[in-house]
Each structure stands twice: as C-alpha cells, then as structure tokens.
Amino acid sequence: MPEFPDLVVLARSCDEALKGKQISRVQIAQPKCLNLSPAALADAVVGQAITGVRPRGKWALFALDRGDILAINLGMGGEVRLHSADAEPDLARERAVLRFADEDQLWIHFWWFGHVHLVPGGDLSSHPQLAKLGVDPLAESFTPEALGRLLAGRRGALKRYLLDQRFLAGIGNVYVQDILWHAGLHPLTPARDLGSADISRLHRAIRHVLDEGIRWGGGPGERDVWGVEGRYAEHLQVGYRTGKSCPSCGTTIEELRVGSTTSYICPRCQPDPRLAAR
Ligand SMILES: [Zn+2]
C-alpha cells in the first residue's frame, strides 16, 4: 500500500506529466470505487483541465480548472500510469481510465480498497475520509511540539498512533519500521512515556525516513506515473530484514506482531520497555 513518500513521488510525476491536460472522456470499469455515478462523474469532469497534483496522506489530489478535485486513493496494489493514444486498456484490470484531449490516457488500477472520488469545489472538509486526516508529516506546522501534543497522555503503543491516519497522514507499515529504529524506540513503548528528547528524536526520524523515501523514488513495488519503480527497498534499515544484521550495532533483526501488523526491530537499539521495567 503506498505511503506518503510514494504519494509525493507519484503526485510530483503526475503534476509534471498531466498539468494542462483536458479530460475528454472517462471510462469506469469498477463503479463502486466512485462516490457518485459514472455518468455524474463524467458530467462533472469532462472538459476540465488538470491544474496541479499534490499528495495528501495516502491520496493523490488532482486539482481541476473549475475548482473541483479528483481524489485518488490507490488502496492495495494500486498504480496510476500514463499511456499514449495507441495503448488499449484491459478493462478487466484497470478500474478507471481518463482520456485527455491530446489523446494521452491515464490508467488507474488497484486490487483492493481504491477510490476515485470527486470533491466538488475542492472542499476537502466535505469529504468523509479526507476531512479526518491528521497533519501532513512534512508540513512546517508539524513541529516536535505538535508531535508531543499528539502523543501526550496516550496510553497505547506508540506504533499504533504513528499509523493512525487521524494523527499523522500517510505513514504506514513500511516507513514506520525505520522511523522507530532511527528514533531508538520500541513499537510497544507507551506513547505517554516519551520524554521531550524522545519526541525530538522521533520527529527527526519521521522527517528523515520520509525524505529518504522520496529521495529514492518511493518504496518497494511503488511506481511513478511513468512506471519507474521506487528504490527505497534497497535502503531499508530494519524494515522487512528479519534475520539480517542491524546496520548500527550488528544485532540480529527480529520481527514481532503489534496489533494486526508486523514490526521489525533491532532488540538492542530499540529495547522493549516491558523488559526495562522489570
Ligand atoms: Zn542495533
């Protein structure tokens, strides 16, 4: 599932490739991924040009020239890919296809849980999912103090809040692994136990790991609009590296279940708070 760095990369590539293109036709193979009927979507967007594309959490927001936003969430196994006029989409695979006045096409595919939603007038506060998203972790307003306020008094495991889209928009189970490792924190640490030095380290780790994800073009299996695959997989520190050595201390990386997700940790760099308390 794409996370914030992957969406940054995808949105930048879409912005570069699609800005100024006018939508001339919409083909919908999976109506349930829409928040209105296929005919109503076509009525709303045909004739509008894309003026810019930006990321928000795990969504890519396509701004249209009459003020609407087309919000795309790739769910699981999703791709947004630019094709030229002569390519023929397989409508058993693609969920939606946008055709442009210059005859280029945008194919939108996902296996599960994807959305292609119209946000009339671009009013994100009117959209049930986008309205609930928490702070953008790369925004200037996301300071160590803001992170401290989000976590203050929370008795649950730290990892749970980092993955909660109502707190921080866009962090998922790929990037969270290296964030916790860089911060030297165990995923089960109760959030309210973090001191201000922990919060500062965690804030720095969030910014660093997300920036690395963007720098390497996105995470494992994630692609930009031209199909270029991200290379962050080659730069994972502990994530998905069970049995390998910690890059910092050489201890063997372990995996554990945290809620419904798997965590990958260095047991030395990220000591279990339950053991420390004994
Ligand atoms: Zn280590």
PDB file of C-alpha atoms and ligand atoms in Angstrom:
ATOM      1  CA  MET A   1       0.000   0.000   0.000  1.00  0.00           C
ATOM      2  CA  PRO A   2       1.555   3.334  -0.989  1.00  0.00           C
ATOM      3  CA  GLU A   3       2.518   5.677   1.844  1.00  0.00           C
ATOM      4  CA  PHE A   4       3.247   9.387   1.970  1.00  0.00           C
ATOM      5  CA  PRO A   5       6.699   9.363   0.261  1.00  0.00           C
ATOM      6  CA  ASP A   6       5.265   7.181  -2.520  1.00  0.00           C
ATOM      7  CA  LEU A   7       2.381   9.612  -2.934  1.00  0.00           C
ATOM      8  CA  VAL A   8       4.790  12.566  -3.028  1.00  0.00           C
ATOM      9  CA  VAL A   9       6.719  10.878  -5.835  1.00  0.00           C
ATOM     10  CA  LEU A  10       3.553   9.877  -7.698  1.00  0.00           C
ATOM     11  CA  ALA A  11       1.923  13.302  -7.317  1.00  0.00           C
ATOM     12  CA  ARG A  12       5.083  15.106  -8.487  1.00  0.00           C
ATOM     13  CA  SER A  13       5.282  12.915 -11.572  1.00  0.00           C
ATOM     14  CA  CYS A  14       1.557  13.385 -12.270  1.00  0.00           C
ATOM     15  CA  ASP A  15       1.928  17.138 -11.821  1.00  0.00           C
ATOM     16  CA  GLU A  16       4.754  17.204 -14.342  1.00  0.00           C
ATOM     17  CA  ALA A  17       3.115  14.857 -16.840  1.00  0.00           C
ATOM     18  CA  LEU A  18      -0.535  15.906 -16.637  1.00  0.00           C
ATOM     19  CA  LYS A  19      -0.691  19.612 -15.831  1.00  0.00           C
ATOM     20  CA  GLY A  20      -2.730  21.376 -18.513  1.00  0.00           C
ATOM     21  CA  LYS A  21      -4.264  18.202 -19.922  1.00  0.00           C
ATOM     22  CA  GLN A  22      -8.004  18.468 -20.504  1.00  0.00           C
ATOM     23  CA  ILE A  23     -10.166  15.459 -19.669  1.00  0.00           C
ATOM     24  CA  SER A  24     -12.190  14.423 -22.715  1.00  0.00           C
ATOM     25  CA  ARG A  25     -13.675  11.100 -21.634  1.00  0.00           C
ATOM     26  CA  VAL A  26     -13.959   8.876 -18.564  1.00  0.00           C
ATOM     27  CA  GLN A  27     -14.254   5.081 -18.634  1.00  0.00           C
ATOM     28  CA  ILE A  28     -15.205   3.378 -15.387  1.00  0.00           C
ATOM     29  CA  ALA A  29     -14.826  -0.381 -15.045  1.00  0.00           C
ATOM     30  CA  GLN A  30     -15.499  -0.514 -11.292  1.00  0.00           C
ATOM     31  CA  PRO A  31     -18.335   1.897 -10.352  1.00  0.00           C
ATOM     32  CA  LYS A  32     -18.034   1.060  -6.636  1.00  0.00           C
ATOM     33  CA  CYS A  33     -14.682   2.870  -6.468  1.00  0.00           C
ATOM     34  CA  LEU A  34     -16.550   6.150  -7.155  1.00  0.00           C
ATOM     35  CA  ASN A  35     -18.504   8.372  -4.753  1.00  0.00           C
ATOM     36  CA  LEU A  36     -21.082   9.203  -7.441  1.00  0.00           C
ATOM     37  CA  SER A  37     -22.401   7.501 -10.564  1.00  0.00           C
ATOM     38  CA  PRO A  38     -20.111   7.062 -13.581  1.00  0.00           C
ATOM     39  CA  ALA A  39     -22.388   9.371 -15.591  1.00  0.00           C
ATOM     40  CA  ALA A  40     -22.333  12.076 -12.903  1.00  0.00           C
ATOM     41  CA  LEU A  41     -18.536  11.860 -12.675  1.00  0.00           C
ATOM     42  CA  ALA A  42     -18.211  12.217 -16.451  1.00  0.00           C
ATOM     43  CA  ASP A  43     -20.621  15.186 -16.418  1.00  0.00           C
ATOM     44  CA  ALA A  44     -18.541  16.875 -13.728  1.00  0.00           C
ATOM     45  CA  VAL A  45     -15.020  16.356 -15.042  1.00  0.00           C
ATOM     46  CA  VAL A  46     -15.190  16.128 -18.846  1.00  0.00           C
ATOM     47  CA  GLY A  47     -13.988  19.433 -20.247  1.00  0.00           C
ATOM     48  CA  GLN A  48     -11.970  20.301 -17.129  1.00  0.00           C
ATOM     49  CA  ALA A  49      -8.179  20.542 -17.291  1.00  0.00           C
ATOM     50  CA  ILE A  50      -5.791  19.333 -14.583  1.00  0.00           C
ATOM     51  CA  THR A  51      -4.118  22.339 -12.977  1.00  0.00           C
ATOM     52  CA  GLY A  52      -1.902  20.508 -10.491  1.00  0.00           C
ATOM     53  CA  VAL A  53      -1.483  17.313  -8.481  1.00  0.00           C
ATOM     54  CA  ARG A  54      -0.482  17.088  -4.824  1.00  0.00           C
ATOM     55  CA  PRO A  55      -0.317  14.380  -2.144  1.00  0.00           C
ATOM     56  CA  ARG A  56      -2.439  14.251   0.997  1.00  0.00           C
ATOM     57  CA  GLY A  57      -1.883  11.277   3.290  1.00  0.00           C
ATOM     58  CA  LYS A  58      -2.312   8.197   1.126  1.00  0.00           C
ATOM     59  CA  TRP A  59      -4.286  10.155  -1.511  1.00  0.00           C
ATOM     60  CA  ALA A  60      -3.274  11.993  -4.704  1.00  0.00           C
ATOM     61  CA  LEU A  61      -5.380  15.125  -5.274  1.00  0.00           C
ATOM     62  CA  PHE A  62      -5.877  16.216  -8.886  1.00  0.00           C
ATOM     63  CA  ALA A  63      -6.987  19.854  -8.970  1.00  0.00           C
ATOM     64  CA  LEU A  64      -9.271  20.724 -11.897  1.00  0.00           C
ATOM     65  CA  ASP A  65      -9.675  24.128 -13.501  1.00  0.00           C
ATOM     66  CA  ARG A  66     -13.256  24.749 -12.349  1.00  0.00           C
ATOM     67  CA  GLY A  67     -12.216  24.189  -8.740  1.00  0.00           C
ATOM     68  CA  ASP A  68     -13.163  20.539  -8.242  1.00  0.00           C
ATOM     69  CA  ILE A  69     -10.691  17.941  -7.022  1.00  0.00           C
ATOM     70  CA  LEU A  70     -10.431  14.376  -8.230  1.00  0.00           C
ATOM     71  CA  ALA A  71      -9.083  12.426  -5.245  1.00  0.00           C
ATOM     72  CA  ILE A  72      -7.457   9.083  -5.966  1.00  0.00           C
ATOM     73  CA  ASN A  73      -6.568   6.548  -3.294  1.00  0.00           C
ATOM     74  CA  LEU A  74      -4.681   3.542  -4.597  1.00  0.00           C
ATOM     75  CA  GLY A  75      -5.651   1.138  -1.818  1.00  0.00           C
ATOM     76  CA  MET A  76      -3.703  -2.103  -2.181  1.00  0.00           C
ATOM     77  CA  GLY A  77      -1.590  -2.863  -5.244  1.00  0.00           C
ATOM     78  CA  GLY A  78      -2.512   0.364  -6.987  1.00  0.00           C
ATOM     79  CA  GLU A  79      -0.978   2.161  -9.939  1.00  0.00           C
ATOM     80  CA  VAL A  80      -1.660   5.359 -11.858  1.00  0.00           C
ATOM     81  CA  ARG A  81       0.034   5.204 -15.224  1.00  0.00           C
ATOM     82  CA  LEU A  82       0.251   7.487 -18.260  1.00  0.00           C
ATOM     83  CA  HIS A  83      -0.219   5.844 -21.657  1.00  0.00           C
ATOM     84  CA  SER A  84      -0.236   7.179 -25.187  1.00  0.00           C
ATOM     85  CA  ALA A  85      -3.260   7.133 -27.501  1.00  0.00           C
ATOM     86  CA  ASP A  86      -2.491   3.805 -29.133  1.00  0.00           C
ATOM     87  CA  ALA A  87      -2.426   1.723 -25.914  1.00  0.00           C
ATOM     88  CA  GLU A  88      -5.577  -0.299 -25.248  1.00  0.00           C
ATOM     89  CA  PRO A  89      -6.563  -0.638 -21.573  1.00  0.00           C
ATOM     90  CA  ASP A  90      -7.697  -4.024 -20.280  1.00  0.00           C
ATOM     91  CA  LEU A  91     -10.920  -3.007 -18.556  1.00  0.00           C
ATOM     92  CA  ALA A  92     -10.932  -6.271 -16.625  1.00  0.00           C
ATOM     93  CA  ARG A  93      -7.810  -4.926 -14.882  1.00  0.00           C
ATOM     94  CA  GLU A  94      -7.994  -1.124 -14.923  1.00  0.00           C
ATOM     95  CA  ARG A  95     -10.659   0.363 -12.640  1.00  0.00           C
ATOM     96  CA  ALA A  96     -10.876   3.704 -14.371  1.00  0.00           C
ATOM     97  CA  VAL A  97      -9.369   5.375 -17.424  1.00  0.00           C
ATOM     98  CA  LEU A  98      -9.202   9.118 -18.034  1.00  0.00           C
ATOM     99  CA  ARG A  99      -8.731  10.129 -21.645  1.00  0.00           C
ATOM    100  CA  PHE A 100      -7.354  13.548 -22.471  1.00  0.00           C
ATOM    101  CA  ALA A 101      -7.973  15.941 -25.351  1.00  0.00           C
ATOM    102  CA  ASP A 102      -4.414  15.306 -26.599  1.00  0.00           C
ATOM    103  CA  GLU A 103      -5.310  11.576 -26.671  1.00  0.00           C
ATOM    104  CA  ASP A 104      -2.962  10.536 -23.860  1.00  0.00           C
ATOM    105  CA  GLN A 105      -4.670   8.361 -21.245  1.00  0.00           C
ATOM    106  CA  LEU A 106      -4.338   7.807 -17.528  1.00  0.00           C
ATOM    107  CA  TRP A 107      -4.994   4.264 -16.355  1.00  0.00           C
ATOM    108  CA  ILE A 108      -5.970   3.780 -12.722  1.00  0.00           C
ATOM    109  CA  HIS A 109      -5.666   0.317 -11.273  1.00  0.00           C
ATOM    110  CA  PHE A 110      -5.847  -1.218  -7.813  1.00  0.00           C
ATOM    111  CA  TRP A 111      -6.570  -4.669  -6.418  1.00  0.00           C
ATOM    112  CA  TRP A 112      -8.479  -3.640  -3.300  1.00  0.00           C
ATOM    113  CA  PHE A 113      -9.810  -0.649  -1.404  1.00  0.00           C
ATOM    114  CA  GLY A 114      -9.026   2.003  -4.018  1.00  0.00           C
ATOM    115  CA  HIS A 115     -11.114   5.121  -4.602  1.00  0.00           C
ATOM    116  CA  VAL A 116     -11.661   7.651  -7.370  1.00  0.00           C
ATOM    117  CA  HIS A 117     -13.707  10.380  -5.690  1.00  0.00           C
ATOM    118  CA  LEU A 118     -14.957  13.742  -6.875  1.00  0.00           C
ATOM    119  CA  VAL A 119     -14.627  16.507  -4.276  1.00  0.00           C
ATOM    120  CA  PRO A 120     -16.951  19.250  -5.565  1.00  0.00           C
ATOM    121  CA  GLY A 121     -15.469  22.721  -5.293  1.00  0.00           C
ATOM    122  CA  GLY A 122     -12.302  21.170  -3.845  1.00  0.00           C
ATOM    123  CA  ASP A 123     -13.802  21.367  -0.340  1.00  0.00           C
ATOM    124  CA  LEU A 124     -11.848  18.623   1.451  1.00  0.00           C
ATOM    125  CA  SER A 125     -13.751  19.265   4.699  1.00  0.00           C
ATOM    126  CA  SER A 126     -16.856  17.893   2.961  1.00  0.00           C
ATOM    127  CA  HIS A 127     -15.203  14.582   2.130  1.00  0.00           C
ATOM    128  CA  PRO A 128     -15.720  11.909   4.810  1.00  0.00           C
ATOM    129  CA  GLN A 129     -12.223  10.397   4.649  1.00  0.00           C
ATOM    130  CA  LEU A 130     -10.085  13.391   3.647  1.00  0.00           C
ATOM    131  CA  ALA A 131     -11.718  15.599   6.285  1.00  0.00           C
ATOM    132  CA  LYS A 132     -10.487  13.285   9.059  1.00  0.00           C
ATOM    133  CA  LEU A 133      -6.837  13.164   8.007  1.00  0.00           C
ATOM    134  CA  GLY A 134      -4.290  14.362  10.518  1.00  0.00           C
ATOM    135  CA  VAL A 135      -1.278  16.579   9.978  1.00  0.00           C
ATOM    136  CA  ASP A 136       0.949  16.264   6.913  1.00  0.00           C
ATOM    137  CA  PRO A 137       4.224  14.962   8.442  1.00  0.00           C
ATOM    138  CA  LEU A 138       6.350  17.108   6.111  1.00  0.00           C
ATOM    139  CA  ALA A 139       4.348  20.314   6.676  1.00  0.00           C
ATOM    140  CA  GLU A 140       6.006  23.216   8.503  1.00  0.00           C
ATOM    141  CA  SER A 141       3.244  23.078  11.102  1.00  0.00           C
ATOM    142  CA  PHE A 142       4.383  19.586  12.076  1.00  0.00           C
ATOM    143  CA  THR A 143       6.939  20.526  14.727  1.00  0.00           C
ATOM    144  CA  PRO A 144       8.344  18.428  17.606  1.00  0.00           C
ATOM    145  CA  GLU A 145       5.925  20.330  19.872  1.00  0.00           C
ATOM    146  CA  ALA A 146       2.996  19.364  17.621  1.00  0.00           C
ATOM    147  CA  LEU A 147       4.098  15.712  17.743  1.00  0.00           C
ATOM    148  CA  GLY A 148       4.386  15.924  21.536  1.00  0.00           C
ATOM    149  CA  ARG A 149       0.823  17.270  21.776  1.00  0.00           C
ATOM    150  CA  LEU A 150      -0.483  14.407  19.594  1.00  0.00           C
ATOM    151  CA  LEU A 151       1.092  11.770  21.834  1.00  0.00           C
ATOM    152  CA  ALA A 152       0.652  13.381  25.258  1.00  0.00           C
ATOM    153  CA  GLY A 153      -1.321  11.238  27.676  1.00  0.00           C
ATOM    154  CA  ARG A 154      -1.879   8.412  25.155  1.00  0.00           C
ATOM    155  CA  ARG A 155      -1.546   5.132  26.955  1.00  0.00           C
ATOM    156  CA  GLY A 156      -1.460   2.890  23.856  1.00  0.00           C
ATOM    157  CA  ALA A 157       1.575   1.613  21.961  1.00  0.00           C
ATOM    158  CA  LEU A 158       3.492   4.296  20.065  1.00  0.00           C
ATOM    159  CA  LYS A 159       3.326   2.435  16.757  1.00  0.00           C
ATOM    160  CA  ARG A 160      -0.455   2.500  16.788  1.00  0.00           C
ATOM    161  CA  TYR A 161      -0.533   6.319  16.847  1.00  0.00           C
ATOM    162  CA  LEU A 162       2.133   6.648  14.156  1.00  0.00           C
ATOM    163  CA  LEU A 163      -0.059   4.533  11.862  1.00  0.00           C
ATOM    164  CA  ASP A 164      -3.304   6.310  12.786  1.00  0.00           C
ATOM    165  CA  GLN A 165      -4.224   8.473   9.778  1.00  0.00           C
ATOM    166  CA  ARG A 166      -6.181  10.859  12.043  1.00  0.00           C
ATOM    167  CA  PHE A 167      -2.899  11.745  13.803  1.00  0.00           C
ATOM    168  CA  LEU A 168      -0.318  11.741  11.020  1.00  0.00           C
ATOM    169  CA  ALA A 169      -1.464  11.401   7.430  1.00  0.00           C
ATOM    170  CA  GLY A 170       0.422   8.944   5.284  1.00  0.00           C
ATOM    171  CA  ILE A 171       2.668   6.777   7.467  1.00  0.00           C
ATOM    172  CA  GLY A 172       2.133   3.041   7.008  1.00  0.00           C
ATOM    173  CA  ASN A 173       3.797  -0.225   7.887  1.00  0.00           C
ATOM    174  CA  VAL A 174       6.776   0.180   5.518  1.00  0.00           C
ATOM    175  CA  TYR A 175       8.246   3.519   6.607  1.00  0.00           C
ATOM    176  CA  VAL A 176       7.235   3.220  10.273  1.00  0.00           C
ATOM    177  CA  GLN A 177       9.810   0.460  10.813  1.00  0.00           C
ATOM    178  CA  ASP A 178      12.854   2.590  10.058  1.00  0.00           C
ATOM    179  CA  ILE A 179      11.286   5.621  11.765  1.00  0.00           C
ATOM    180  CA  LEU A 180      11.143   3.714  15.071  1.00  0.00           C
ATOM    181  CA  TRP A 181      14.643   2.301  14.548  1.00  0.00           C
ATOM    182  CA  HIS A 182      16.174   5.726  13.822  1.00  0.00           C
ATOM    183  CA  ALA A 183      14.444   7.050  16.930  1.00  0.00           C
ATOM    184  CA  GLY A 184      15.707   4.100  19.029  1.00  0.00           C
ATOM    185  CA  LEU A 185      12.164   3.349  20.173  1.00  0.00           C
ATOM    186  CA  HIS A 186      10.363   0.032  20.535  1.00  0.00           C
ATOM    187  CA  PRO A 187       6.970  -0.054  18.792  1.00  0.00           C
ATOM    188  CA  LEU A 188       5.229  -1.071  22.033  1.00  0.00           C
ATOM    189  CA  THR A 189       6.535   1.893  24.031  1.00  0.00           C
ATOM    190  CA  PRO A 190       3.501   3.592  25.609  1.00  0.00           C
ATOM    191  CA  ALA A 191       3.204   6.922  23.776  1.00  0.00           C
ATOM    192  CA  ARG A 192       2.713   8.867  27.013  1.00  0.00           C
ATOM    193  CA  ASP A 193       6.061   7.607  28.377  1.00  0.00           C
ATOM    194  CA  LEU A 194       8.097   9.524  25.775  1.00  0.00           C
ATOM    195  CA  GLY A 195      10.172  12.394  27.139  1.00  0.00           C
ATOM    196  CA  SER A 196      10.975  15.538  25.180  1.00  0.00           C
ATOM    197  CA  ALA A 197      14.303  14.098  23.971  1.00  0.00           C
ATOM    198  CA  ASP A 198      12.459  11.007  22.672  1.00  0.00           C
ATOM    199  CA  ILE A 199       9.905  13.220  20.923  1.00  0.00           C
ATOM    200  CA  SER A 200      12.651  15.281  19.257  1.00  0.00           C
ATOM    201  CA  ARG A 201      14.422  12.132  18.078  1.00  0.00           C
ATOM    202  CA  LEU A 202      11.160  10.673  16.823  1.00  0.00           C
ATOM    203  CA  HIS A 203      10.287  13.872  14.960  1.00  0.00           C
ATOM    204  CA  ARG A 204      13.728  13.930  13.324  1.00  0.00           C
ATOM    205  CA  ALA A 205      13.368  10.239  12.407  1.00  0.00           C
ATOM    206  CA  ILE A 206       9.946  10.801  10.797  1.00  0.00           C
ATOM    207  CA  ARG A 207      11.269  13.650   8.646  1.00  0.00           C
ATOM    208  CA  HIS A 208      14.476  11.790   7.775  1.00  0.00           C
ATOM    209  CA  VAL A 209      12.864   8.491   6.763  1.00  0.00           C
ATOM    210  CA  LEU A 210      10.091  10.136   4.724  1.00  0.00           C
ATOM    211  CA  ASP A 211      12.693  12.316   2.971  1.00  0.00           C
ATOM    212  CA  GLU A 212      14.763   9.204   2.217  1.00  0.00           C
ATOM    213  CA  GLY A 213      11.680   7.512   0.763  1.00  0.00           C
ATOM    214  CA  ILE A 214      11.150  10.496  -1.529  1.00  0.00           C
ATOM    215  CA  ARG A 215      14.846  10.726  -2.408  1.00  0.00           C
ATOM    216  CA  TRP A 216      14.902   7.087  -3.547  1.00  0.00           C
ATOM    217  CA  GLY A 217      11.715   7.475  -5.558  1.00  0.00           C
ATOM    218  CA  GLY A 218       9.362   5.555  -3.260  1.00  0.00           C
ATOM    219  CA  GLY A 219       9.039   2.213  -1.535  1.00  0.00           C
ATOM    220  CA  PRO A 220       9.019  -1.416  -2.650  1.00  0.00           C
ATOM    221  CA  GLY A 221       6.757  -2.007  -5.642  1.00  0.00           C
ATOM    222  CA  GLU A 222       5.617   1.633  -5.845  1.00  0.00           C
ATOM    223  CA  ARG A 223       5.891   3.429  -9.182  1.00  0.00           C
ATOM    224  CA  ASP A 224       5.544   6.934 -10.538  1.00  0.00           C
ATOM    225  CA  VAL A 225       3.199   7.871 -13.402  1.00  0.00           C
ATOM    226  CA  TRP A 226       5.797   6.747 -15.966  1.00  0.00           C
ATOM    227  CA  GLY A 227       6.217   3.355 -14.289  1.00  0.00           C
ATOM    228  CA  VAL A 228       9.629   3.994 -12.688  1.00  0.00           C
ATOM    229  CA  GLU A 229       9.875   1.852  -9.560  1.00  0.00           C
ATOM    230  CA  GLY A 230      10.983   3.265  -6.195  1.00  0.00           C
ATOM    231  CA  ARG A 231      14.334   2.139  -4.776  1.00  0.00           C
ATOM    232  CA  TYR A 232      13.798   2.693  -1.059  1.00  0.00           C
ATOM    233  CA  ALA A 233      13.628  -1.113  -0.653  1.00  0.00           C
ATOM    234  CA  GLU A 234      17.422  -1.138  -1.152  1.00  0.00           C
ATOM    235  CA  HIS A 235      17.788   1.368   1.692  1.00  0.00           C
ATOM    236  CA  LEU A 236      15.563  -0.194   4.358  1.00  0.00           C
ATOM    237  CA  GLN A 237      17.437  -0.284   7.672  1.00  0.00           C
ATOM    238  CA  VAL A 238      15.429  -2.828   9.705  1.00  0.00           C
ATOM    239  CA  GLY A 239      12.071  -2.984   7.893  1.00  0.00           C
ATOM    240  CA  TYR A 240      11.445  -6.398   6.270  1.00  0.00           C
ATOM    241  CA  ARG A 241      15.007  -7.522   7.168  1.00  0.00           C
ATOM    242  CA  THR A 242      14.293 -10.277   9.719  1.00  0.00           C
ATOM    243  CA  GLY A 243      17.440 -12.312  10.471  1.00  0.00           C
ATOM    244  CA  LYS A 244      19.803  -9.721   8.960  1.00  0.00           C
ATOM    245  CA  SER A 245      22.142  -7.502  10.990  1.00  0.00           C
ATOM    246  CA  CYS A 246      21.235  -4.128  12.435  1.00  0.00           C
ATOM    247  CA  PRO A 247      23.168  -1.532  10.379  1.00  0.00           C
ATOM    248  CA  SER A 248      24.125   0.265  13.589  1.00  0.00           C
ATOM    249  CA  CYS A 249      25.129  -2.460  16.092  1.00  0.00           C
ATOM    250  CA  GLY A 250      25.086  -5.764  14.179  1.00  0.00           C
ATOM    251  CA  THR A 251      22.437  -7.407  16.395  1.00  0.00           C
ATOM    252  CA  THR A 252      20.079  -9.741  14.513  1.00  0.00           C
ATOM    253  CA  ILE A 253      16.860  -8.020  13.453  1.00  0.00           C
ATOM    254  CA  GLU A 254      13.711  -9.606  14.871  1.00  0.00           C
ATOM    255  CA  GLU A 255      10.076  -9.436  13.925  1.00  0.00           C
ATOM    256  CA  LEU A 256       7.083  -9.251  16.231  1.00  0.00           C
ATOM    257  CA  ARG A 257       3.344  -8.715  15.929  1.00  0.00           C
ATOM    258  CA  VAL A 258       1.980  -5.379  17.116  1.00  0.00           C
ATOM    259  CA  GLY A 259      -1.807  -5.374  16.880  1.00  0.00           C
ATOM    260  CA  SER A 260      -2.612  -6.538  13.359  1.00  0.00           C
ATOM    261  CA  THR A 261       0.756  -5.501  11.912  1.00  0.00           C
ATOM    262  CA  THR A 262       4.261  -6.963  11.837  1.00  0.00           C
ATOM    263  CA  SER A 263       7.136  -4.960  13.287  1.00  0.00           C
ATOM    264  CA  TYR A 264      10.832  -5.322  12.553  1.00  0.00           C
ATOM    265  CA  ILE A 265      13.204  -4.170  15.252  1.00  0.00           C
ATOM    266  CA  CYS A 266      16.763  -4.281  16.495  1.00  0.00           C
ATOM    267  CA  PRO A 267      16.288  -5.584  20.067  1.00  0.00           C
ATOM    268  CA  ARG A 268      19.433  -3.753  21.186  1.00  0.00           C
ATOM    269  CA  CYS A 269      18.832  -0.319  19.584  1.00  0.00           C
ATOM    270  CA  GLN A 270      15.087  -0.484  20.381  1.00  0.00           C
ATOM    271  CA  PRO A 271      14.847  -2.046  23.861  1.00  0.00           C
ATOM    272  CA  ASP A 272      11.485  -3.484  24.874  1.00  0.00           C
ATOM    273  CA  PRO A 273      10.027  -1.155  27.534  1.00  0.00           C
ATOM    274  CA  ARG A 274       8.383  -4.143  29.258  1.00  0.00           C
ATOM    275  CA  LEU A 275      11.809  -5.709  29.885  1.00  0.00           C
ATOM    276  CA  ALA A 276      13.320  -2.426  31.102  1.00  0.00           C
ATOM    277  CA  ALA A 277      10.544  -2.096  33.694  1.00  0.00           C
ATOM    278  CA  ARG A 278      11.292  -5.470  35.317  1.00  0.00           C
TER     279      ARG A 278
HETATM  280 ZN    ZN B   1      21.004  -2.228  16.618  1.00  0.00          ZN
END
